[in-house]
PDB file of C-alpha atoms in Angstrom:
ATOM      1  CA  GLY A1102     -22.656 -13.751   5.991  1.00  0.00           C
ATOM      2  CA  TYR A1103     -26.259 -13.046   6.977  1.00  0.00           C
ATOM      3  CA  LEU A1104     -28.260 -15.846   5.357  1.00  0.00           C
ATOM      4  CA  ALA A1105     -25.556 -18.518   5.065  1.00  0.00           C
ATOM      5  CA  PRO A1106     -22.486 -17.770   7.187  1.00  0.00           C
ATOM      6  CA  SER A1107     -19.516 -19.987   6.400  1.00  0.00           C
ATOM      7  CA  SER A1108     -18.290 -20.043  10.003  1.00  0.00           C
ATOM      8  CA  THR A1109     -19.553 -19.571  13.544  1.00  0.00           C
ATOM      9  CA  ASP A1110     -17.545 -16.350  13.856  1.00  0.00           C
ATOM     10  CA  SER A1111     -20.164 -14.118  12.287  1.00  0.00           C
ATOM     11  CA  GLY A1112     -22.870 -11.742  13.394  1.00  0.00           C
ATOM     12  CA  THR A1113     -24.882  -8.649  12.599  1.00  0.00           C
ATOM     13  CA  THR A1114     -25.073  -5.238  14.259  1.00  0.00           C
ATOM     14  CA  GLY A1115     -28.623  -4.753  13.039  1.00  0.00           C
ATOM     15  CA  SER A1116     -27.517  -2.086  10.566  1.00  0.00           C
ATOM     16  CA  ILE A1117     -27.301  -3.122   6.906  1.00  0.00           C
ATOM     17  CA  ILE A1118     -24.906  -0.270   6.118  1.00  0.00           C
ATOM     18  CA  HIS A1119     -22.594  -1.073   9.035  1.00  0.00           C
ATOM     19  CA  ASP A1120     -22.618  -4.795   8.257  1.00  0.00           C
ATOM     20  CA  PHE A1121     -21.845  -4.161   4.587  1.00  0.00           C
ATOM     21  CA  TYR A1122     -19.036  -1.706   5.312  1.00  0.00           C
ATOM     22  CA  TRP A1123     -17.301  -3.444   8.235  1.00  0.00           C
ATOM     23  CA  GLY A1124     -18.303  -7.006   7.437  1.00  0.00           C
ATOM     24  CA  MET A1125     -20.171  -9.746   9.252  1.00  0.00           C
ATOM     25  CA  GLU A1126     -17.714 -12.638   9.113  1.00  0.00           C
ATOM     26  CA  LEU A1127     -14.121 -12.805  10.272  1.00  0.00           C
ATOM     27  CA  TYR A1128     -13.113 -15.559   7.839  1.00  0.00           C
ATOM     28  CA  PRO A1129     -15.748 -15.811   5.076  1.00  0.00           C
ATOM     29  CA  ARG A1130     -15.373 -18.703   2.635  1.00  0.00           C
ATOM     30  CA  ILE A1131     -17.005 -19.424  -0.706  1.00  0.00           C
ATOM     31  CA  PHE A1132     -16.845 -23.136  -1.576  1.00  0.00           C
ATOM     32  CA  GLY A1133     -13.824 -23.406   0.738  1.00  0.00           C
ATOM     33  CA  TRP A1134     -12.113 -20.383  -0.844  1.00  0.00           C
ATOM     34  CA  ASP A1135     -10.835 -17.966   1.823  1.00  0.00           C
ATOM     35  CA  VAL A1136     -12.037 -14.541   0.699  1.00  0.00           C
ATOM     36  CA  LYS A1137      -9.938 -12.628   3.219  1.00  0.00           C
ATOM     37  CA  VAL A1138      -6.618 -14.302   2.435  1.00  0.00           C
ATOM     38  CA  PHE A1139      -7.263 -13.894  -1.305  1.00  0.00           C
ATOM     39  CA  THR A1140      -8.013 -10.170  -1.113  1.00  0.00           C
ATOM     40  CA  ASN A1141      -5.406  -9.304   1.538  1.00  0.00           C
ATOM     41  CA  CYS A1142      -2.450 -11.498   0.607  1.00  0.00           C
ATOM     42  CA  ARG A1143      -2.901 -12.508  -2.990  1.00  0.00           C
ATOM     43  CA  THR A1144      -4.516  -9.734  -5.023  1.00  0.00           C
ATOM     44  CA  GLY A1145      -3.265  -6.527  -3.406  1.00  0.00           C
ATOM     45  CA  MET A1146       0.178  -7.668  -2.313  1.00  0.00           C
ATOM     46  CA  MET A1147       0.932  -9.529  -5.547  1.00  0.00           C
ATOM     47  CA  PHE A1148      -0.020  -6.501  -7.615  1.00  0.00           C
ATOM     48  CA  TRP A1149       2.360  -4.454  -5.478  1.00  0.00           C
ATOM     49  CA  VAL A1150       5.190  -6.682  -6.748  1.00  0.00           C
ATOM     50  CA  VAL A1151       4.024  -6.642 -10.370  1.00  0.00           C
ATOM     51  CA  GLY A1152       3.285  -2.922 -10.273  1.00  0.00           C
ATOM     52  CA  ILE A1153       6.660  -1.682  -9.051  1.00  0.00           C
ATOM     53  CA  LEU A1154       8.531  -4.012 -11.419  1.00  0.00           C
ATOM     54  CA  SER A1155       6.455  -2.651 -14.297  1.00  0.00           C
ATOM     55  CA  TYR A1156       7.269   0.924 -13.275  1.00  0.00           C
ATOM     56  CA  CYS A1157      10.911  -0.096 -13.007  1.00  0.00           C
ATOM     57  CA  TYR A1158      10.883  -1.345 -16.598  1.00  0.00           C
ATOM     58  CA  LYS A1159       9.166   1.834 -17.775  1.00  0.00           C
ATOM     59  CA  ASN A1160      11.860   3.919 -16.076  1.00  0.00           C
ATOM     60  CA  MET A1161      14.492   2.045 -18.062  1.00  0.00           C
ATOM     61  CA  GLU A1162      12.516   2.561 -21.246  1.00  0.00           C
ATOM     62  CA  LEU A1163      12.331   6.321 -20.628  1.00  0.00           C
ATOM     63  CA  ASN A1164      16.060   6.537 -19.955  1.00  0.00           C
ATOM     64  CA  GLY A1165      17.476   4.736 -22.946  1.00  0.00           C
ATOM     65  CA  GLY A1166      17.690   1.333 -21.286  1.00  0.00           C
ATOM     66  CA  GLN A1167      19.396   2.637 -18.132  1.00  0.00           C
ATOM     67  CA  LEU A1168      17.723   2.199 -14.760  1.00  0.00           C
ATOM     68  CA  GLN A1169      18.107   5.279 -12.598  1.00  0.00           C
ATOM     69  CA  TYR A1170      19.782   4.741  -9.228  1.00  0.00           C
ATOM     70  CA  GLY A1171      16.858   6.311  -7.361  1.00  0.00           C
ATOM     71  CA  MET A1172      14.347   3.983  -8.984  1.00  0.00           C
ATOM     72  CA  ALA A1173      16.547   0.935  -8.445  1.00  0.00           C
ATOM     73  CA  CYS A1174      17.034   1.841  -4.786  1.00  0.00           C
ATOM     74  CA  SER A1175      13.305   2.309  -4.137  1.00  0.00           C
ATOM     75  CA  VAL A1176      12.229  -0.888  -5.878  1.00  0.00           C
ATOM     76  CA  ALA A1177      15.019  -2.938  -4.249  1.00  0.00           C
ATOM     77  CA  ILE A1178      13.937  -1.953  -0.723  1.00  0.00           C
ATOM     78  CA  GLN A1179      10.303  -2.686  -1.536  1.00  0.00           C
ATOM     79  CA  MET A1180      11.180  -6.076  -3.018  1.00  0.00           C
ATOM     80  CA  ILE A1181      13.027  -6.987   0.192  1.00  0.00           C
ATOM     81  CA  TYR A1182       9.979  -5.889   2.201  1.00  0.00           C
ATOM     82  CA  LEU A1183       7.593  -7.871  -0.005  1.00  0.00           C
ATOM     83  CA  SER A1184       9.855 -10.938   0.060  1.00  0.00           C
ATOM     84  CA  LYS A1185       9.805 -10.666   3.848  1.00  0.00           C
ATOM     85  CA  PHE A1186       6.022 -10.456   3.744  1.00  0.00           C
ATOM     86  CA  TYR A1187       5.650 -13.705   1.801  1.00  0.00           C
ATOM     87  CA  TYR A1188       8.397 -15.458   3.740  1.00  0.00           C
ATOM     88  CA  TRP A1189       6.769 -14.325   6.973  1.00  0.00           C
ATOM     89  CA  GLU A1190       3.157 -14.658   5.810  1.00  0.00           C
ATOM     90  CA  MET A1191       2.251 -16.553   8.979  1.00  0.00           C
ATOM     91  CA  GLY A1192       3.196 -13.457  10.953  1.00  0.00           C
ATOM     92  CA  TYR A1193       0.695 -11.389   8.962  1.00  0.00           C
ATOM     93  CA  MET A1194      -1.969 -13.991   9.725  1.00  0.00           C
ATOM     94  CA  ARG A1195      -1.629 -12.942  13.369  1.00  0.00           C
ATOM     95  CA  SER A1196      -2.083  -9.230  12.651  1.00  0.00           C
ATOM     96  CA  MET A1197      -5.128  -7.112  13.495  1.00  0.00           C
ATOM     97  CA  ASP A1198      -6.215  -7.124   9.824  1.00  0.00           C
ATOM     98  CA  ILE A1199      -6.614 -10.896   9.891  1.00  0.00           C
ATOM     99  CA  GLN A1200      -7.480 -11.728  13.490  1.00  0.00           C
ATOM    100  CA  HIS A1201      -9.864  -8.911  14.408  1.00  0.00           C
ATOM    101  CA  ASP A1202     -11.089  -6.921  11.375  1.00  0.00           C
ATOM    102  CA  ARG A1203     -14.041  -8.519   9.625  1.00  0.00           C
ATOM    103  CA  ALA A1204     -14.095  -8.957   5.849  1.00  0.00           C
ATOM    104  CA  GLY A1205     -16.415  -6.211   4.681  1.00  0.00           C
ATOM    105  CA  TYR A1206     -16.328  -3.549   1.995  1.00  0.00           C
ATOM    106  CA  TYR A1207     -13.765  -1.552   3.991  1.00  0.00           C
ATOM    107  CA  ILE A1208     -11.032  -4.183   4.041  1.00  0.00           C
ATOM    108  CA  CYS A1209     -11.821  -5.802   0.672  1.00  0.00           C
ATOM    109  CA  TRP A1210     -11.926  -2.500  -1.231  1.00  0.00           C
ATOM    110  CA  GLY A1211      -8.746  -1.464   0.534  1.00  0.00           C
ATOM    111  CA  CYS A1212      -6.864  -4.567  -0.597  1.00  0.00           C
ATOM    112  CA  LEU A1213      -8.299  -4.687  -4.120  1.00  0.00           C
ATOM    113  CA  VAL A1214      -8.127  -0.960  -4.936  1.00  0.00           C
ATOM    114  CA  TRP A1215      -6.253   1.101  -2.334  1.00  0.00           C
ATOM    115  CA  VAL A1216      -3.212  -1.191  -2.024  1.00  0.00           C
ATOM    116  CA  PRO A1217      -2.503  -1.437  -5.784  1.00  0.00           C
ATOM    117  CA  ALA A1218      -3.016   2.314  -6.257  1.00  0.00           C
ATOM    118  CA  VAL A1219      -1.421   3.840  -3.163  1.00  0.00           C
ATOM    119  CA  TYR A1220       1.205   1.350  -2.031  1.00  0.00           C
ATOM    120  CA  THR A1221       2.901   1.579  -5.430  1.00  0.00           C
ATOM    121  CA  SER A1222       2.507   5.374  -5.723  1.00  0.00           C
ATOM    122  CA  GLN A1223       6.137   6.224  -4.924  1.00  0.00           C
ATOM    123  CA  ALA A1224       7.389   3.893  -7.685  1.00  0.00           C
ATOM    124  CA  PHE A1225       4.813   5.348 -10.069  1.00  0.00           C
ATOM    125  CA  TYR A1226       6.100   8.832  -9.264  1.00  0.00           C
ATOM    126  CA  LEU A1227       9.741   7.856  -9.673  1.00  0.00           C
ATOM    127  CA  THR A1228       9.072   6.299 -13.069  1.00  0.00           C
ATOM    128  CA  SER A1229       9.315   9.677 -14.777  1.00  0.00           C
ATOM    129  CA  ASN A1230      10.339  12.000 -11.935  1.00  0.00           C
ATOM    130  CA  ALA A1231      13.308  10.329 -10.270  1.00  0.00           C
ATOM    131  CA  PRO A1232      16.091  12.877  -9.703  1.00  0.00           C
ATOM    132  CA  ASP A1233      19.635  11.900 -10.593  1.00  0.00           C
ATOM    133  CA  ILE A1234      21.435  10.732  -7.447  1.00  0.00           C
ATOM    134  CA  SER A1235      24.881   9.268  -7.019  1.00  0.00           C
ATOM    135  CA  LEU A1236      25.543   5.576  -6.522  1.00  0.00           C
ATOM    136  CA  GLY A1237      26.822   6.341  -3.018  1.00  0.00           C
ATOM    137  CA  THR A1238      23.595   8.130  -2.074  1.00  0.00           C
ATOM    138  CA  ALA A1239      21.506   5.285  -3.471  1.00  0.00           C
ATOM    139  CA  LEU A1240      23.525   2.705  -1.521  1.00  0.00           C
ATOM    140  CA  ALA A1241      23.182   4.704   1.713  1.00  0.00           C
ATOM    141  CA  ILE A1242      19.391   4.952   1.289  1.00  0.00           C
ATOM    142  CA  PHE A1243      19.170   1.264   0.361  1.00  0.00           C
ATOM    143  CA  THR A1244      21.216   0.199   3.405  1.00  0.00           C
ATOM    144  CA  ALA A1245      19.057   2.251   5.787  1.00  0.00           C
ATOM    145  CA  GLY A1246      15.842   0.923   4.226  1.00  0.00           C
ATOM    146  CA  ALA A1247      16.997  -2.710   4.247  1.00  0.00           C
ATOM    147  CA  LEU A1248      18.039  -2.352   7.905  1.00  0.00           C
ATOM    148  CA  CYS A1249      14.567  -1.061   8.801  1.00  0.00           C
ATOM    149  CA  VAL A1250      12.936  -4.018   7.040  1.00  0.00           C
ATOM    150  CA  TRP A1251      15.192  -6.409   8.967  1.00  0.00           C
ATOM    151  CA  ILE A1252      14.376  -4.759  12.327  1.00  0.00           C
ATOM    152  CA  ASN A1253      10.670  -4.964  11.490  1.00  0.00           C
ATOM    153  CA  TYR A1254      11.043  -8.673  10.721  1.00  0.00           C
ATOM    154  CA  ASP A1255      13.217  -9.365  13.757  1.00  0.00           C
ATOM    155  CA  SER A1256      10.779  -7.708  16.155  1.00  0.00           C
ATOM    156  CA  ASP A1257       7.860  -9.713  14.744  1.00  0.00           C
ATOM    157  CA  HIS A1258       9.961 -12.875  14.837  1.00  0.00           C
ATOM    158  CA  GLN A1259      10.839 -12.323  18.497  1.00  0.00           C
ATOM    159  CA  ARG A1260       7.170 -12.151  19.438  1.00  0.00           C
ATOM    160  CA  TYR A1261       6.266 -15.144  17.278  1.00  0.00           C
ATOM    161  CA  MET A1262       9.005 -17.347  18.769  1.00  0.00           C
ATOM    162  CA  PHE A1263       8.083 -16.203  22.267  1.00  0.00           C
ATOM    163  CA  ARG A1264       4.449 -17.190  21.791  1.00  0.00           C
ATOM    164  CA  ALA A1265       5.147 -20.411  19.884  1.00  0.00           C
ATOM    165  CA  SER A1266       7.584 -21.648  22.536  1.00  0.00           C
ATOM    166  CA  LYS A1267       5.446 -20.351  25.431  1.00  0.00           C
ATOM    167  CA  ALA A1268       8.397 -18.264  26.662  1.00  0.00           C
ATOM    168  CA  ASN A1269      10.832 -21.180  26.352  1.00  0.00           C
ATOM    169  CA  CYS A1270      13.288 -19.217  24.202  1.00  0.00           C
ATOM    170  CA  ALA A1271      16.099 -16.685  24.441  1.00  0.00           C
ATOM    171  CA  ILE A1272      15.722 -13.047  23.422  1.00  0.00           C
ATOM    172  CA  TRP A1273      18.802 -10.866  23.402  1.00  0.00           C
ATOM    173  CA  GLY A1274      20.569 -13.399  25.611  1.00  0.00           C
ATOM    174  CA  ARG A1275      17.829 -13.671  28.241  1.00  0.00           C
ATOM    175  CA  SER A1276      16.165 -17.066  28.711  1.00  0.00           C
ATOM    176  CA  PRO A1277      13.344 -17.099  29.495  1.00  0.00           C
ATOM    177  CA  PRO A1278      12.654 -13.532  28.361  1.00  0.00           C
ATOM    178  CA  GLN A1279      10.933 -11.144  30.734  1.00  0.00           C
ATOM    179  CA  HIS A1280       7.159 -11.414  30.425  1.00  0.00           C
ATOM    180  CA  ILE A1281       3.801 -11.122  32.172  1.00  0.00           C
ATOM    181  CA  VAL A1282       1.303 -13.960  32.533  1.00  0.00           C
ATOM    182  CA  ALA A1283      -2.064 -12.346  31.820  1.00  0.00           C
ATOM    183  CA  LYS A1284      -5.354 -14.024  32.625  1.00  0.00           C
ATOM    184  CA  TYR A1285      -8.597 -13.248  30.826  1.00  0.00           C
ATOM    185  CA  GLN A1286     -12.051 -14.668  30.134  1.00  0.00           C
ATOM    186  CA  THR A1287     -13.493 -15.486  26.724  1.00  0.00           C
ATOM    187  CA  SER A1288     -16.970 -14.418  25.627  1.00  0.00           C
ATOM    188  CA  THR A1289     -18.233 -17.819  26.802  1.00  0.00           C
ATOM    189  CA  GLY A1290     -16.777 -17.312  30.294  1.00  0.00           C
ATOM    190  CA  GLU A1291     -13.836 -19.672  29.830  1.00  0.00           C
ATOM    191  CA  SER A1292     -10.670 -18.695  31.733  1.00  0.00           C
ATOM    192  CA  ARG A1293      -7.460 -18.523  29.703  1.00  0.00           C
ATOM    193  CA  THR A1294      -3.968 -17.071  29.919  1.00  0.00           C
ATOM    194  CA  SER A1295      -1.728 -15.161  27.539  1.00  0.00           C
ATOM    195  CA  LEU A1296       1.940 -14.259  27.764  1.00  0.00           C
ATOM    196  CA  LEU A1297       2.873 -10.607  27.250  1.00  0.00           C
ATOM    197  CA  LEU A1298       6.458 -10.092  26.105  1.00  0.00           C
ATOM    198  CA  VAL A1299       8.446  -7.409  27.951  1.00  0.00           C
ATOM    199  CA  ASP A1300      11.877  -7.960  26.432  1.00  0.00           C
ATOM    200  CA  GLY A1301      13.919  -7.393  23.295  1.00  0.00           C
ATOM    201  CA  TRP A1302      12.404  -4.902  20.883  1.00  0.00           C
ATOM    202  CA  TRP A1303       9.157  -5.148  22.846  1.00  0.00           C
ATOM    203  CA  LYS A1304      10.746  -3.530  25.883  1.00  0.00           C
ATOM    204  CA  ILE A1305      11.197  -0.306  23.877  1.00  0.00           C
ATOM    205  CA  SER A1306       7.492   0.272  23.175  1.00  0.00           C
ATOM    206  CA  ARG A1307       4.269  -1.711  22.935  1.00  0.00           C
ATOM    207  CA  HIS A1308       4.088  -1.368  19.143  1.00  0.00           C
ATOM    208  CA  PHE A1309       7.738  -0.837  18.314  1.00  0.00           C
ATOM    209  CA  HIS A1310       7.539  -2.870  15.101  1.00  0.00           C
ATOM    210  CA  TYR A1311       5.552  -0.017  13.530  1.00  0.00           C
ATOM    211  CA  VAL A1312       8.572   2.313  13.788  1.00  0.00           C
ATOM    212  CA  PRO A1313      10.892   0.437  11.372  1.00  0.00           C
ATOM    213  CA  GLU A1314       7.959  -0.230   9.040  1.00  0.00           C
ATOM    214  CA  ILE A1315       7.198   3.491   8.740  1.00  0.00           C
ATOM    215  CA  LEU A1316      10.893   4.304   8.362  1.00  0.00           C
ATOM    216  CA  ALA A1317      11.284   1.663   5.649  1.00  0.00           C
ATOM    217  CA  SER A1318       8.456   3.298   3.690  1.00  0.00           C
ATOM    218  CA  PHE A1319      10.226   6.625   4.057  1.00  0.00           C
ATOM    219  CA  PHE A1320      13.515   5.266   2.756  1.00  0.00           C
ATOM    220  CA  TRP A1321      11.981   3.621  -0.305  1.00  0.00           C
ATOM    221  CA  SER A1322      10.553   7.060  -1.108  1.00  0.00           C
ATOM    222  CA  ALA A1323      13.623   9.070  -0.074  1.00  0.00           C
ATOM    223  CA  SER A1324      15.370   8.769  -3.443  1.00  0.00           C
ATOM    224  CA  ALA A1325      12.805  11.295  -4.719  1.00  0.00           C
ATOM    225  CA  LEU A1326      14.580  13.813  -2.451  1.00  0.00           C
ATOM    226  CA  ASP A1327      12.625  17.103  -2.476  1.00  0.00           C
ATOM    227  CA  SER A1328      11.300  16.744  -6.024  1.00  0.00           C
ATOM    228  CA  GLY A1329       7.769  16.262  -4.730  1.00  0.00           C
ATOM    229  CA  LEU A1330       5.746  15.808  -1.559  1.00  0.00           C
ATOM    230  CA  VAL A1331       2.406  14.145  -2.298  1.00  0.00           C
ATOM    231  CA  GLY A1332       3.613  11.799  -5.043  1.00  0.00           C
ATOM    232  CA  PRO A1333       6.580  10.103  -3.406  1.00  0.00           C
ATOM    233  CA  TYR A1334       5.725  10.544   0.282  1.00  0.00           C
ATOM    234  CA  PHE A1335       1.943  10.139   0.451  1.00  0.00           C
ATOM    235  CA  TYR A1336       2.194   6.460   1.386  1.00  0.00           C
ATOM    236  CA  THR A1337       4.513   7.262   4.316  1.00  0.00           C
ATOM    237  CA  PHE A1338       2.076   9.875   5.663  1.00  0.00           C
ATOM    238  CA  TYR A1339      -0.840   7.491   5.198  1.00  0.00           C
ATOM    239  CA  LEU A1340       0.986   4.577   6.851  1.00  0.00           C
ATOM    240  CA  THR A1341       1.900   6.726   9.861  1.00  0.00           C
ATOM    241  CA  ILE A1342      -1.757   7.632  10.395  1.00  0.00           C
ATOM    242  CA  LEU A1343      -2.928   4.042   9.791  1.00  0.00           C
ATOM    243  CA  LEU A1344      -0.483   2.413  12.206  1.00  0.00           C
ATOM    244  CA  THR A1345      -0.915   5.081  14.880  1.00  0.00           C
ATOM    245  CA  ASP A1346      -4.681   4.527  14.798  1.00  0.00           C
ATOM    246  CA  ARG A1347      -4.117   0.763  14.864  1.00  0.00           C
ATOM    247  CA  ALA A1348      -1.850   1.065  17.910  1.00  0.00           C
ATOM    248  CA  PHE A1349      -4.501   3.003  19.835  1.00  0.00           C
ATOM    249  CA  ARG A1350      -7.254   0.563  18.796  1.00  0.00           C
ATOM    250  CA  ASP A1351      -5.123  -2.415  19.792  1.00  0.00           C
ATOM    251  CA  ASP A1352      -4.338  -0.837  23.158  1.00  0.00           C
ATOM    252  CA  ASP A1353      -8.050  -0.273  23.837  1.00  0.00           C
ATOM    253  CA  ARG A1354      -8.848  -3.870  22.881  1.00  0.00           C
ATOM    254  CA  CYS A1355      -6.079  -5.297  25.074  1.00  0.00           C
ATOM    255  CA  SER A1356      -7.068  -3.075  27.991  1.00  0.00           C
ATOM    256  CA  LEU A1357     -10.601  -4.477  27.879  1.00  0.00           C
ATOM    257  CA  LYS A1358      -9.314  -8.022  27.438  1.00  0.00           C
ATOM    258  CA  TYR A1359      -6.584  -8.156  30.087  1.00  0.00           C
ATOM    259  CA  GLY A1360      -7.676  -5.487  32.585  1.00  0.00           C
ATOM    260  CA  PRO A1361      -5.158  -5.122  35.454  1.00  0.00           C
ATOM    261  CA  TYR A1362      -2.579  -7.267  33.648  1.00  0.00           C
ATOM    262  CA  TRP A1363      -2.533  -4.796  30.763  1.00  0.00           C
ATOM    263  CA  LYS A1364      -2.047  -1.937  33.217  1.00  0.00           C
ATOM    264  CA  GLU A1365       0.923  -3.804  34.675  1.00  0.00           C
ATOM    265  CA  TYR A1366       2.280  -4.274  31.168  1.00  0.00           C
ATOM    266  CA  CYS A1367       1.840  -0.566  30.390  1.00  0.00           C
ATOM    267  CA  ASP A1368       3.670   0.324  33.607  1.00  0.00           C
ATOM    268  CA  GLN A1369       6.661  -1.696  32.405  1.00  0.00           C
ATOM    269  CA  VAL A1370       6.409  -0.556  28.770  1.00  0.00           C
ATOM    270  CA  PRO A1371       4.936   2.962  29.043  1.00  0.00           C
ATOM    271  CA  TRP A1372       5.218   4.075  25.403  1.00  0.00           C
ATOM    272  CA  LYS A1373       2.844   2.970  22.635  1.00  0.00           C
ATOM    273  CA  ILE A1374       5.071   3.489  19.592  1.00  0.00           C
ATOM    274  CA  VAL A1375       7.938   5.998  19.851  1.00  0.00           C
ATOM    275  CA  PRO A1376       9.595   6.385  23.276  1.00  0.00           C
ATOM    276  CA  GLY A1377       9.337   9.938  24.553  1.00  0.00           C
ATOM    277  CA  ILE A1378       6.677  10.925  22.017  1.00  0.00           C
ATOM    278  CA  VAL A1379       3.684   8.597  22.022  1.00  0.00           C
TER     279      VAL A1379
END
């Protein structure tokens, strides 16, 4: 990134440590190979699938060939979430991880090490510690978790369709949906406009899609009941902190980018994540 950047979107802060940790390029490529997409979408996320299925098999092995309801429930919700991720991969390409965070040690280590270890931790715990729960309890947890995954997808899909159609779409029966036309200037001084959605799920809070994502992570851990705290629920605690920090960072970035238009947007959608709380 310093001697031979693969794109024009690169730069240095002057600090070797900072550049190494946070990265210098947004989309580094090696012989045309996209480093960021490989680490974020292929390695970490694909191991998540392989990992939880492996733990699922081990649970059966430990229980005489029978898969415990709690384990089945947890893995089923996660598989729906991961299927949604790959089906909706283009949506992830528009996230802060891809569009704004540079590919340095921080994000690459996170995807290559942290994701495989932590994102599968609840399934690892349930492999040998899943309490016996009834089929009815497992179905209730599964239904709640699957619903959260769907809401997360639907909220992202609303925003994607709104942007792709330039507001020429219907959201919850309103066409065109309520929105704000925000003007801003690029780093080169070029004037541009963006459309800020103020309808559907995005009328509830500015980062509402984080709510069902956090709840989904809770439900795919909930079959552990109160058998443990750190093992089954660590990922939920971590995700809550991660997404809360991301919401504040995104708000700061948008405030600088859109100025008075962002203030107008915040007046119409006053809550960052959870209405009445934050």
